[in-house]
């Protein structure tokens, strides 16, 4: 993230003044998926961008419950600078603005541990090969305390119960330039979902953070709270945080217009092959928290099997083909991602796996056209569909033993991510799931 030239900094300062902004918030998402932030008076926005605000390296090993999983690299000594990306700044209203931040060292070099920086490097690697990616994100969340008499999945009445909240959320999104595409009552009690229009990967991940900020900010005016936990209530529906990826080369789509199944091109098929090949090892990036395995179950539409299929909502990779009903064009939805995942890291690894698949010409596995849990042993072997790790320890072991993971994450993110997730495992792994769901219900909220 280069330092903006002086005239752009002046223009940004003028914009803040004209909009009556008094407070600028800059946020990062840590490896545990928690959004952390620093705030400055608006007149300090320039310094927030140029010099950055200080943060201990241990920010990267803060845990979901505020414990700190110190490692040799991430301790009490040292300083990182959080630099706000003013090109991505959004005015939220009421005198407040928000911008995503990136981590740098004190001399201005990008910090390897920064997940937004990793996503930036990954999109640059795509661009070097003439490839462009677009990402659209879905957010599922549960409003608490429960409102209304009952909740019907996709029910009209369910949405009417929360209509004033939804209307305020739409207004807040419009003001902040967050392109919400649709909203519905999801399957779980008091569960809402909204999806965000596809855009470039960094903006898409920024949008996830902004959307969570707005959802939680508006909730405060409606006397409700919002849970972005993978398992808000034990035994209830989980929250997903699916991402839809589309790829093109010099403007030509890779997931449609080809001669493969459902119009996939060779590169499009190789991208899917790369994602599926890496999923079992990288599952801890997408669904790595102590609560994630309770959501990532067959029958929950959460994508618990590494396989793909056209409009298959039980496959980790669901292909949405280019049809009149899908004006954004074909995409692959990665369904195993939940909201405890850092959205920058999830996007970087999703793209990184697709890119490795393209580079290697990875084979496209046979399509799975039924719920993968129902496949016979022969069909599972033929399609290569495998269950993603079904407990946190197995997911972490797979990650730690994976050369692919080391390549895609880099040493520093690997160290921080495994430290915070191992802390969750040793602290909560043996506890009753009801108690853990309650304890961590708002850990991923703003
Ligand atoms: N709530 C499901 C999940 O945890 C997803 C339901 C759906 O949108 O398909 O991912
Ligand atoms: Mg959904």
CSV table of C-alpha atoms and ligand atoms in Angstrom, one decimal:
chain,number,residue,atom,x,y,z
A,1,UNK,CA,0.0,0.0,0.0
A,2,UNK,CA,2.0,3.0,-1.2
A,3,UNK,CA,1.8,6.3,0.7
A,4,UNK,CA,-0.6,8.6,-1.1
A,5,UNK,CA,0.7,11.7,-2.8
A,6,UNK,CA,0.2,15.0,-1.0
A,7,UNK,CA,-2.7,16.2,-3.1
A,8,UNK,CA,-4.7,13.0,-2.5
A,9,UNK,CA,-4.1,13.3,1.2
A,10,UNK,CA,-5.4,16.8,1.1
A,11,UNK,CA,-8.4,15.7,-0.9
A,12,UNK,CA,-9.1,13.0,1.6
A,13,UNK,CA,-8.9,15.5,4.5
A,14,UNK,CA,-11.3,17.9,2.7
A,15,UNK,CA,-13.7,15.1,2.1
A,16,UNK,CA,-13.7,14.2,5.8
A,17,UNK,CA,-14.3,17.8,6.8
A,18,UNK,CA,-17.1,18.3,4.3
A,19,UNK,CA,-18.8,15.1,5.6
A,20,UNK,CA,-18.5,16.3,9.2
A,21,UNK,CA,-16.4,13.4,10.2
A,22,UNK,CA,-14.9,13.6,13.7
A,23,UNK,CA,-13.7,10.1,14.2
A,24,UNK,CA,-11.8,7.8,11.9
A,25,UNK,CA,-11.6,4.1,12.7
A,26,UNK,CA,-9.0,1.8,11.1
A,27,UNK,CA,-9.5,-1.9,11.5
A,28,UNK,CA,-7.5,-5.1,10.9
A,29,UNK,CA,-8.8,-8.7,11.3
A,30,UNK,CA,-6.5,-10.9,13.4
A,31,UNK,CA,-5.8,-14.6,12.6
A,32,UNK,CA,-8.5,-15.7,15.1
A,33,UNK,CA,-11.0,-13.8,12.9
A,34,UNK,CA,-11.6,-11.0,15.4
A,35,UNK,CA,-11.8,-7.4,14.1
A,36,UNK,CA,-9.5,-5.1,16.1
A,37,UNK,CA,-9.3,-1.3,15.6
A,38,UNK,CA,-7.6,2.0,16.5
A,39,UNK,CA,-9.4,5.3,16.2
A,40,UNK,CA,-8.1,8.8,15.6
A,41,UNK,CA,-9.7,12.3,15.5
A,42,UNK,CA,-10.4,13.2,11.9
A,43,UNK,CA,-7.5,15.7,11.8
A,44,UNK,CA,-5.1,12.8,12.4
A,45,UNK,CA,-6.3,10.8,9.3
A,46,UNK,CA,-3.2,11.8,7.4
A,47,UNK,CA,-0.9,10.4,10.2
A,48,UNK,CA,-3.0,7.3,10.3
A,49,UNK,CA,-2.2,6.7,6.7
A,50,UNK,CA,1.4,7.9,6.4
A,51,UNK,CA,2.9,6.9,9.8
A,52,UNK,CA,0.4,4.5,11.1
A,53,UNK,CA,-0.8,3.9,14.7
A,54,UNK,CA,1.2,1.6,16.9
A,55,UNK,CA,0.2,-2.0,17.7
A,56,UNK,CA,2.1,-4.7,19.6
A,57,UNK,CA,3.1,-7.7,17.4
A,58,UNK,CA,1.0,-9.7,19.9
A,59,UNK,CA,-2.1,-8.3,18.3
A,60,UNK,CA,-1.6,-11.2,15.9
A,61,UNK,CA,-1.9,-13.8,18.7
A,62,UNK,CA,-4.8,-12.3,20.6
A,63,UNK,CA,-7.4,-15.0,21.1
A,64,UNK,CA,-11.1,-15.1,20.8
A,65,UNK,CA,-11.5,-14.6,24.6
A,66,UNK,CA,-8.7,-11.9,24.9
A,67,UNK,CA,-6.1,-14.4,26.2
A,68,UNK,CA,-2.8,-13.9,24.3
A,69,UNK,CA,-1.1,-17.0,22.8
A,70,UNK,CA,2.5,-15.6,22.8
A,71,UNK,CA,5.0,-17.2,20.5
A,72,UNK,CA,8.7,-16.6,20.0
A,73,UNK,CA,8.0,-14.2,17.2
A,74,UNK,CA,4.9,-12.5,18.6
A,75,UNK,CA,5.7,-11.3,22.1
A,76,UNK,CA,5.6,-8.1,24.2
A,77,UNK,CA,8.6,-6.4,22.5
A,78,UNK,CA,8.4,-4.7,19.2
A,79,UNK,CA,6.0,-2.5,17.3
A,80,UNK,CA,3.9,-2.7,14.2
A,81,UNK,CA,2.3,0.3,12.5
A,82,UNK,CA,-1.4,0.1,11.4
A,83,UNK,CA,-1.7,2.2,8.3
A,84,UNK,CA,-5.3,3.2,7.3
A,85,UNK,CA,-6.0,2.7,3.6
A,86,UNK,CA,-7.6,6.1,2.8
A,87,UNK,CA,-8.4,5.0,-0.7
A,88,UNK,CA,-10.9,2.5,0.8
A,89,UNK,CA,-12.3,5.0,3.4
A,90,UNK,CA,-16.1,5.0,3.9
A,91,UNK,CA,-18.1,7.7,5.7
A,92,UNK,CA,-20.6,6.0,8.0
A,93,UNK,CA,-22.6,9.0,9.1
A,94,UNK,CA,-23.0,10.5,12.6
A,95,UNK,CA,-19.4,12.0,12.3
A,96,UNK,CA,-17.8,8.6,11.9
A,97,UNK,CA,-15.7,7.1,9.1
A,98,UNK,CA,-14.0,3.7,8.7
A,99,UNK,CA,-11.1,2.5,6.7
A,100,UNK,CA,-9.3,-0.9,6.5
A,101,UNK,CA,-5.7,-0.8,7.8
A,102,UNK,CA,-2.6,-2.8,6.9
A,103,UNK,CA,0.4,-3.7,9.1
A,104,UNK,CA,3.8,-2.4,8.4
A,105,UNK,CA,7.1,-2.2,10.4
A,106,UNK,CA,8.3,1.0,11.8
A,107,UNK,CA,10.4,1.7,8.7
A,108,UNK,CA,7.4,1.3,6.4
A,109,UNK,CA,8.0,-2.2,5.1
A,110,UNK,CA,4.9,-4.4,4.8
A,111,UNK,CA,4.6,-6.8,7.7
A,112,UNK,CA,4.6,-10.4,6.5
A,113,UNK,CA,2.0,-11.3,9.0
A,114,UNK,CA,-0.6,-8.8,7.6
A,115,UNK,CA,-3.4,-10.8,6.0
A,116,UNK,CA,-4.6,-7.8,3.8
A,117,UNK,CA,-1.1,-7.6,2.6
A,118,UNK,CA,-1.1,-11.3,1.7
A,119,UNK,CA,-4.3,-10.9,-0.3
A,120,UNK,CA,-2.7,-7.9,-2.1
A,121,UNK,CA,0.3,-10.1,-3.0
A,122,UNK,CA,-1.9,-13.0,-4.1
A,123,UNK,CA,-4.0,-10.7,-6.4
A,124,UNK,CA,-0.7,-9.3,-7.8
A,125,UNK,CA,0.4,-12.9,-8.5
A,126,UNK,CA,-2.8,-13.5,-10.5
A,127,UNK,CA,-2.3,-10.2,-12.4
A,128,UNK,CA,1.2,-11.3,-13.4
A,129,UNK,CA,-0.4,-14.2,-15.3
A,130,UNK,CA,-3.0,-11.9,-16.9
A,131,UNK,CA,-5.7,-13.2,-14.5
A,132,UNK,CA,-8.4,-11.2,-12.7
A,133,UNK,CA,-10.5,-12.4,-9.8
A,134,UNK,CA,-13.8,-11.1,-8.5
A,135,UNK,CA,-15.2,-12.1,-5.2
A,136,UNK,CA,-18.7,-11.7,-3.7
A,137,UNK,CA,-19.3,-12.5,-0.1
A,138,UNK,CA,-22.3,-13.7,1.9
A,139,UNK,CA,-22.8,-12.9,5.6
A,140,UNK,CA,-25.0,-15.0,7.8
A,141,UNK,CA,-25.7,-13.8,11.3
A,142,UNK,CA,-28.1,-14.4,14.2
A,143,UNK,CA,-30.0,-11.5,15.9
A,144,UNK,CA,-30.3,-11.9,19.7
A,145,UNK,CA,-32.4,-11.8,21.8
A,146,UNK,CA,-34.9,-13.6,19.6
A,147,UNK,CA,-37.7,-11.4,18.2
A,148,UNK,CA,-41.2,-12.3,17.3
A,149,UNK,CA,-43.1,-15.4,18.0
A,150,UNK,CA,-41.3,-17.8,15.7
A,151,UNK,CA,-38.9,-18.1,12.8
A,152,UNK,CA,-39.7,-19.7,9.5
A,153,UNK,CA,-36.7,-20.4,7.2
A,154,UNK,CA,-37.0,-17.9,4.3
A,155,UNK,CA,-40.3,-16.9,5.9
A,156,UNK,CA,-41.9,-13.5,5.1
A,157,UNK,CA,-43.1,-13.0,8.6
A,158,UNK,CA,-39.6,-13.7,10.0
A,159,UNK,CA,-38.3,-10.7,8.1
A,160,UNK,CA,-41.2,-8.5,9.1
A,161,UNK,CA,-40.3,-9.1,12.7
A,162,UNK,CA,-37.0,-7.4,12.1
A,163,UNK,CA,-38.1,-5.0,9.4
A,164,UNK,CA,-37.1,-1.8,11.2
A,165,UNK,CA,-33.6,-3.2,11.8
A,166,UNK,CA,-33.3,-4.3,8.1
A,167,UNK,CA,-34.4,-0.9,6.8
A,168,UNK,CA,-31.9,0.9,9.0
A,169,UNK,CA,-29.2,-1.5,7.9
A,170,UNK,CA,-30.0,-0.8,4.2
A,171,UNK,CA,-29.8,2.9,4.9
A,172,UNK,CA,-26.5,2.6,6.7
A,173,UNK,CA,-25.1,0.4,3.8
A,174,UNK,CA,-26.2,3.0,1.2
A,175,UNK,CA,-24.5,5.8,3.1
A,176,UNK,CA,-21.3,3.8,3.4
A,177,UNK,CA,-21.3,2.6,-0.2
A,178,UNK,CA,-21.8,-1.1,0.7
A,179,UNK,CA,-23.5,-2.8,-2.2
A,180,UNK,CA,-26.0,-5.2,-0.5
A,181,UNK,CA,-27.6,-7.3,-3.2
A,182,UNK,CA,-30.3,-9.2,-1.2
A,183,UNK,CA,-31.4,-10.1,2.3
A,184,UNK,CA,-33.4,-13.1,3.5
A,185,UNK,CA,-34.4,-14.9,6.7
A,186,UNK,CA,-32.1,-17.9,6.9
A,187,UNK,CA,-32.8,-21.4,8.1
A,188,UNK,CA,-31.9,-20.9,11.7
A,189,UNK,CA,-33.9,-19.1,14.4
A,190,UNK,CA,-33.5,-15.3,14.1
A,191,UNK,CA,-30.8,-15.9,11.4
A,192,UNK,CA,-30.5,-13.4,8.6
A,193,UNK,CA,-28.3,-13.4,5.5
A,194,UNK,CA,-27.3,-10.7,3.2
A,195,UNK,CA,-25.0,-10.8,0.3
A,196,UNK,CA,-22.6,-8.3,-1.1
A,197,UNK,CA,-22.0,-7.6,-4.8
A,198,UNK,CA,-18.8,-9.1,-6.3
A,199,UNK,CA,-15.8,-6.8,-6.7
A,200,UNK,CA,-12.0,-7.1,-6.6
A,201,UNK,CA,-10.8,-9.4,-3.8
A,202,UNK,CA,-9.4,-6.7,-1.4
A,203,UNK,CA,-12.5,-4.6,-1.6
A,204,UNK,CA,-14.6,-7.7,-1.2
A,205,UNK,CA,-12.8,-8.6,2.1
A,206,UNK,CA,-13.0,-5.0,3.2
A,207,UNK,CA,-16.7,-5.2,2.6
A,208,UNK,CA,-17.1,-8.1,4.9
A,209,UNK,CA,-15.5,-6.1,7.7
A,210,UNK,CA,-17.6,-3.0,6.9
A,211,UNK,CA,-20.8,-5.1,6.7
A,212,UNK,CA,-20.1,-6.6,10.1
A,213,UNK,CA,-19.4,-3.2,11.5
A,214,UNK,CA,-22.6,-1.8,10.1
A,215,UNK,CA,-24.7,-4.8,11.2
A,216,UNK,CA,-23.5,-4.5,14.7
A,217,UNK,CA,-23.6,-0.7,14.8
A,218,UNK,CA,-27.2,-0.6,13.7
A,219,UNK,CA,-28.1,-3.4,16.1
A,220,UNK,CA,-27.1,-1.1,19.0
A,221,UNK,CA,-30.0,1.2,18.0
A,222,UNK,CA,-32.5,-1.7,18.0
A,223,UNK,CA,-31.7,-3.2,21.3
A,224,UNK,CA,-30.5,-6.4,19.7
A,225,UNK,CA,-27.1,-8.0,19.4
A,226,UNK,CA,-25.7,-9.8,16.4
A,227,UNK,CA,-23.7,-13.0,16.5
A,228,UNK,CA,-21.3,-13.9,13.8
A,229,UNK,CA,-20.3,-17.1,15.5
A,230,UNK,CA,-20.0,-20.3,13.4
A,231,UNK,CA,-22.3,-21.8,16.1
A,232,UNK,CA,-24.4,-19.1,17.9
A,233,UNK,CA,-26.4,-21.7,19.8
A,234,UNK,CA,-25.5,-25.3,20.4
A,235,UNK,CA,-27.8,-27.5,18.4
A,236,UNK,CA,-28.9,-24.6,16.1
A,237,UNK,CA,-27.9,-23.6,12.6
A,238,UNK,CA,-24.5,-22.4,12.0
A,239,UNK,CA,-23.4,-19.1,10.4
A,240,UNK,CA,-21.5,-19.4,7.1
A,241,UNK,CA,-19.4,-16.8,5.4
A,242,UNK,CA,-19.3,-18.2,1.9
A,243,UNK,CA,-17.3,-16.5,-0.8
A,244,UNK,CA,-18.1,-16.6,-4.5
A,245,UNK,CA,-15.1,-16.4,-6.9
A,246,UNK,CA,-15.1,-15.7,-10.6
A,247,UNK,CA,-12.0,-15.7,-12.7
A,248,UNK,CA,-11.1,-14.3,-16.1
A,249,UNK,CA,-8.1,-13.9,-18.3
A,250,UNK,CA,-7.9,-10.5,-20.0
A,251,UNK,CA,-11.6,-10.2,-19.7
A,252,UNK,CA,-12.5,-13.7,-20.9
A,253,UNK,CA,-14.3,-15.8,-18.2
A,254,UNK,CA,-12.6,-19.0,-17.1
A,255,UNK,CA,-15.7,-20.6,-15.5
A,256,UNK,CA,-18.0,-20.4,-18.5
A,257,UNK,CA,-17.8,-20.5,-22.3
A,258,UNK,CA,-15.5,-23.6,-22.3
A,259,UNK,CA,-15.9,-27.1,-23.5
A,260,UNK,CA,-15.8,-28.7,-20.0
A,261,UNK,CA,-18.7,-29.7,-17.8
A,262,UNK,CA,-21.2,-26.8,-17.5
A,263,UNK,CA,-19.1,-24.7,-19.7
A,264,UNK,CA,-15.9,-24.7,-17.6
A,265,UNK,CA,-12.7,-23.9,-19.5
A,266,UNK,CA,-9.6,-26.0,-18.9
A,267,UNK,CA,-8.2,-23.3,-16.7
A,268,UNK,CA,-11.5,-23.0,-14.8
A,269,UNK,CA,-11.5,-26.7,-14.2
A,270,UNK,CA,-7.9,-26.6,-13.1
A,271,UNK,CA,-8.7,-23.8,-10.6
A,272,UNK,CA,-11.5,-25.9,-9.1
A,273,UNK,CA,-9.1,-28.9,-9.0
A,274,UNK,CA,-6.5,-26.8,-7.2
A,275,UNK,CA,-9.1,-25.6,-4.6
A,276,UNK,CA,-10.4,-29.1,-3.9
A,277,UNK,CA,-6.9,-30.7,-3.7
A,278,UNK,CA,-5.9,-28.2,-1.0
A,279,UNK,CA,-9.1,-28.0,1.0
A,280,UNK,CA,-8.4,-30.9,3.5
A,281,UNK,CA,-5.1,-29.3,4.4
A,282,UNK,CA,-6.3,-25.8,4.5
A,283,UNK,CA,-9.7,-26.4,6.3
A,284,UNK,CA,-8.3,-24.8,9.4
A,285,UNK,CA,-8.0,-21.5,7.5
A,286,UNK,CA,-11.6,-21.5,6.4
A,287,UNK,CA,-13.3,-23.1,9.4
A,288,UNK,CA,-10.6,-23.4,12.1
A,289,UNK,CA,-12.1,-22.2,15.3
A,290,UNK,CA,-13.1,-24.5,18.2
A,291,UNK,CA,-16.8,-24.1,17.2
A,292,UNK,CA,-16.3,-24.5,13.5
A,293,UNK,CA,-16.5,-28.4,13.4
A,294,UNK,CA,-20.0,-28.2,15.0
A,295,UNK,CA,-21.2,-26.2,12.0
A,296,UNK,CA,-19.1,-28.1,9.3
A,297,UNK,CA,-21.4,-31.2,9.3
A,298,UNK,CA,-23.1,-33.1,6.6
A,299,UNK,CA,-26.7,-32.0,6.1
A,300,UNK,CA,-26.0,-28.4,7.2
A,301,UNK,CA,-25.3,-27.0,3.7
A,302,UNK,CA,-21.9,-25.9,5.0
A,303,UNK,CA,-19.8,-27.8,2.5
A,304,UNK,CA,-18.3,-30.5,4.7
A,305,UNK,CA,-16.8,-32.5,1.8
A,306,UNK,CA,-14.0,-31.6,-0.5
A,307,UNK,CA,-15.7,-32.0,-3.8
A,308,UNK,CA,-17.6,-29.9,-6.3
A,309,UNK,CA,-21.0,-30.0,-8.1
A,310,UNK,CA,-23.2,-27.8,-10.1
A,311,UNK,CA,-25.6,-26.0,-7.7
A,312,UNK,CA,-24.7,-28.7,-5.1
A,313,UNK,CA,-25.2,-27.0,-1.7
A,314,UNK,CA,-23.6,-29.9,0.2
A,315,UNK,CA,-20.3,-29.7,-1.7
A,316,UNK,CA,-17.6,-27.4,-0.4
A,317,UNK,CA,-17.3,-26.0,-4.0
A,318,UNK,CA,-20.7,-25.2,-5.5
A,319,UNK,CA,-20.5,-24.2,-9.2
A,320,UNK,CA,-23.0,-21.5,-10.1
A,321,UNK,CA,-23.1,-21.5,-13.9
A,322,UNK,CA,-23.5,-18.4,-16.1
A,323,UNK,CA,-27.3,-18.2,-16.8
A,324,UNK,CA,-29.8,-15.5,-17.3
A,325,UNK,CA,-30.6,-16.0,-13.6
A,326,UNK,CA,-27.0,-15.2,-12.7
A,327,UNK,CA,-26.2,-11.8,-14.2
A,328,UNK,CA,-22.7,-11.7,-12.6
A,329,UNK,CA,-21.6,-14.7,-14.6
A,330,UNK,CA,-20.4,-18.1,-13.4
A,331,UNK,CA,-18.8,-18.4,-10.0
A,332,UNK,CA,-17.6,-21.0,-7.6
A,333,UNK,CA,-18.9,-20.7,-4.1
A,334,UNK,CA,-16.6,-21.9,-1.3
A,335,UNK,CA,-19.2,-23.0,1.3
A,336,UNK,CA,-17.0,-24.3,4.0
A,337,UNK,CA,-15.9,-20.8,5.1
A,338,UNK,CA,-17.4,-19.6,8.4
A,339,UNK,CA,-17.2,-16.2,10.0
A,340,UNK,CA,-14.5,-17.1,12.5
A,341,UNK,CA,-12.2,-17.1,9.4
A,342,UNK,CA,-10.2,-13.9,8.7
A,343,UNK,CA,-11.9,-12.9,5.4
A,344,UNK,CA,-8.6,-11.5,3.9
A,345,UNK,CA,-6.8,-14.8,4.7
A,346,UNK,CA,-9.7,-16.9,3.5
A,347,UNK,CA,-9.8,-15.0,0.2
A,348,UNK,CA,-6.0,-15.1,-0.2
A,349,UNK,CA,-5.9,-18.9,0.3
A,350,UNK,CA,-9.0,-19.5,-1.9
A,351,UNK,CA,-7.3,-17.5,-4.7
A,352,UNK,CA,-3.9,-19.0,-4.0
A,353,UNK,CA,-5.3,-22.6,-4.3
A,354,UNK,CA,-7.1,-21.7,-7.6
A,355,UNK,CA,-3.9,-20.1,-8.9
A,356,UNK,CA,-1.8,-23.2,-8.0
A,357,UNK,CA,-4.4,-25.3,-9.7
A,358,UNK,CA,-4.1,-23.2,-12.9
A,359,UNK,CA,-0.3,-23.2,-12.8
A,360,UNK,CA,-0.1,-27.0,-12.4
A,361,UNK,CA,-3.0,-27.8,-14.8
A,362,UNK,CA,-4.6,-29.7,-11.9
A,363,UNK,CA,-7.2,-32.2,-13.0
A,364,UNK,CA,-10.9,-31.4,-12.4
A,365,UNK,CA,-12.3,-34.3,-10.3
A,366,UNK,CA,-15.5,-35.9,-11.4
A,367,UNK,CA,-18.6,-34.0,-10.4
A,368,UNK,CA,-20.6,-35.0,-7.4
A,369,UNK,CA,-24.3,-34.7,-8.2
A,370,UNK,CA,-25.8,-35.9,-4.9
A,371,UNK,CA,-25.2,-35.0,-1.2
A,372,UNK,CA,-21.7,-36.3,-0.8
A,373,UNK,CA,-22.5,-38.1,2.5
A,374,UNK,CA,-24.8,-40.4,0.5
A,375,UNK,CA,-22.1,-41.5,-1.9
A,376,UNK,CA,-21.3,-45.2,-1.9
A,377,UNK,CA,-17.7,-46.1,-1.0
A,378,UNK,CA,-17.0,-46.7,-4.7
A,379,UNK,CA,-18.5,-43.4,-5.8
A,380,UNK,CA,-16.6,-41.6,-3.1
A,381,UNK,CA,-13.4,-43.2,-4.4
A,382,UNK,CA,-14.3,-42.4,-8.0
A,383,UNK,CA,-15.1,-38.7,-7.4
A,384,UNK,CA,-12.4,-38.3,-4.7
A,385,UNK,CA,-14.9,-36.7,-2.4
A,386,UNK,CA,-13.4,-36.6,1.1
A,387,UNK,CA,-14.9,-35.4,4.4
A,388,UNK,CA,-13.1,-32.3,5.7
A,389,UNK,CA,-11.5,-32.7,9.1
A,390,UNK,CA,-14.3,-33.1,11.6
A,391,UNK,CA,-12.5,-31.9,14.7
A,392,UNK,CA,-10.3,-29.0,15.4
A,393,UNK,CA,-7.3,-31.1,16.3
A,394,UNK,CA,-7.4,-32.9,13.0
A,395,UNK,CA,-7.8,-29.7,11.1
A,396,UNK,CA,-4.8,-28.1,12.9
A,397,UNK,CA,-2.6,-31.2,12.4
A,398,UNK,CA,-3.4,-31.2,8.7
A,399,UNK,CA,-2.5,-27.5,8.4
A,400,UNK,CA,0.7,-27.8,10.4
A,401,UNK,CA,1.9,-30.7,8.3
A,402,UNK,CA,1.1,-29.1,5.0
A,403,UNK,CA,3.8,-27.7,2.7
A,404,UNK,CA,1.1,-26.1,0.6
A,405,UNK,CA,-0.2,-24.2,3.7
A,406,UNK,CA,3.3,-23.0,4.5
A,407,UNK,CA,3.7,-21.8,0.9
A,408,UNK,CA,0.3,-20.0,0.8
A,409,UNK,CA,0.3,-18.5,4.3
A,410,UNK,CA,4.0,-17.8,4.9
A,411,UNK,CA,5.7,-18.6,8.2
A,412,UNK,CA,4.5,-15.7,10.2
A,413,UNK,CA,0.8,-16.1,9.5
A,414,UNK,CA,1.2,-19.9,10.0
A,415,UNK,CA,2.8,-19.3,13.4
A,416,UNK,CA,0.1,-16.8,14.6
A,417,UNK,CA,-2.8,-18.8,13.3
A,418,UNK,CA,-1.8,-22.1,14.8
A,419,UNK,CA,-1.0,-20.4,18.1
A,420,UNK,CA,-4.5,-18.9,18.5
A,421,UNK,CA,-6.3,-22.0,17.3
A,422,UNK,CA,-4.3,-24.3,19.5
A,423,UNK,CA,-5.1,-22.1,22.5
A,424,UNK,CA,-8.8,-22.5,21.6
A,425,UNK,CA,-8.4,-26.3,21.4
A,426,UNK,CA,-6.6,-26.6,24.8
A,427,UNK,CA,-8.9,-24.2,26.6
A,428,UNK,CA,-12.3,-25.1,25.2
A,429,UNK,CA,-11.8,-28.3,23.3
A,430,UNK,CA,-13.0,-30.5,26.1
A,431,UNK,CA,-15.7,-28.2,27.4
A,432,UNK,CA,-19.4,-28.6,26.9
A,433,UNK,CA,-20.4,-27.2,23.5
A,434,UNK,CA,-23.3,-25.2,25.0
A,435,UNK,CA,-21.0,-23.4,27.3
A,436,UNK,CA,-18.5,-22.7,24.6
A,437,UNK,CA,-21.1,-21.4,22.2
A,438,UNK,CA,-22.4,-19.1,24.8
A,439,UNK,CA,-18.9,-17.9,25.8
A,440,UNK,CA,-17.9,-17.1,22.2
A,441,UNK,CA,-21.3,-16.0,20.9
A,442,UNK,CA,-20.1,-12.5,20.1
A,443,UNK,CA,-16.4,-13.1,19.7
A,444,UNK,CA,-16.6,-12.3,16.0
A,445,UNK,CA,-19.1,-9.4,16.2
A,446,UNK,CA,-18.0,-5.8,16.2
B,1,LIG,N1,-26.0,-21.8,7.3
B,1,LIG,C1,-25.3,-22.6,6.4
B,1,LIG,C2,-23.8,-22.6,6.7
B,1,LIG,O1,-23.4,-22.6,7.8
B,1,LIG,C3,-25.5,-22.2,5.0
B,1,LIG,C4,-26.9,-22.3,4.5
B,1,LIG,C5,-26.9,-21.9,3.0
B,1,LIG,O2,-26.9,-20.7,2.8
B,1,LIG,O3,-26.8,-22.7,2.1
B,1,LIG,O4,-22.9,-22.4,5.9
B,2,LIG,MG1,-27.1,-18.9,3.4
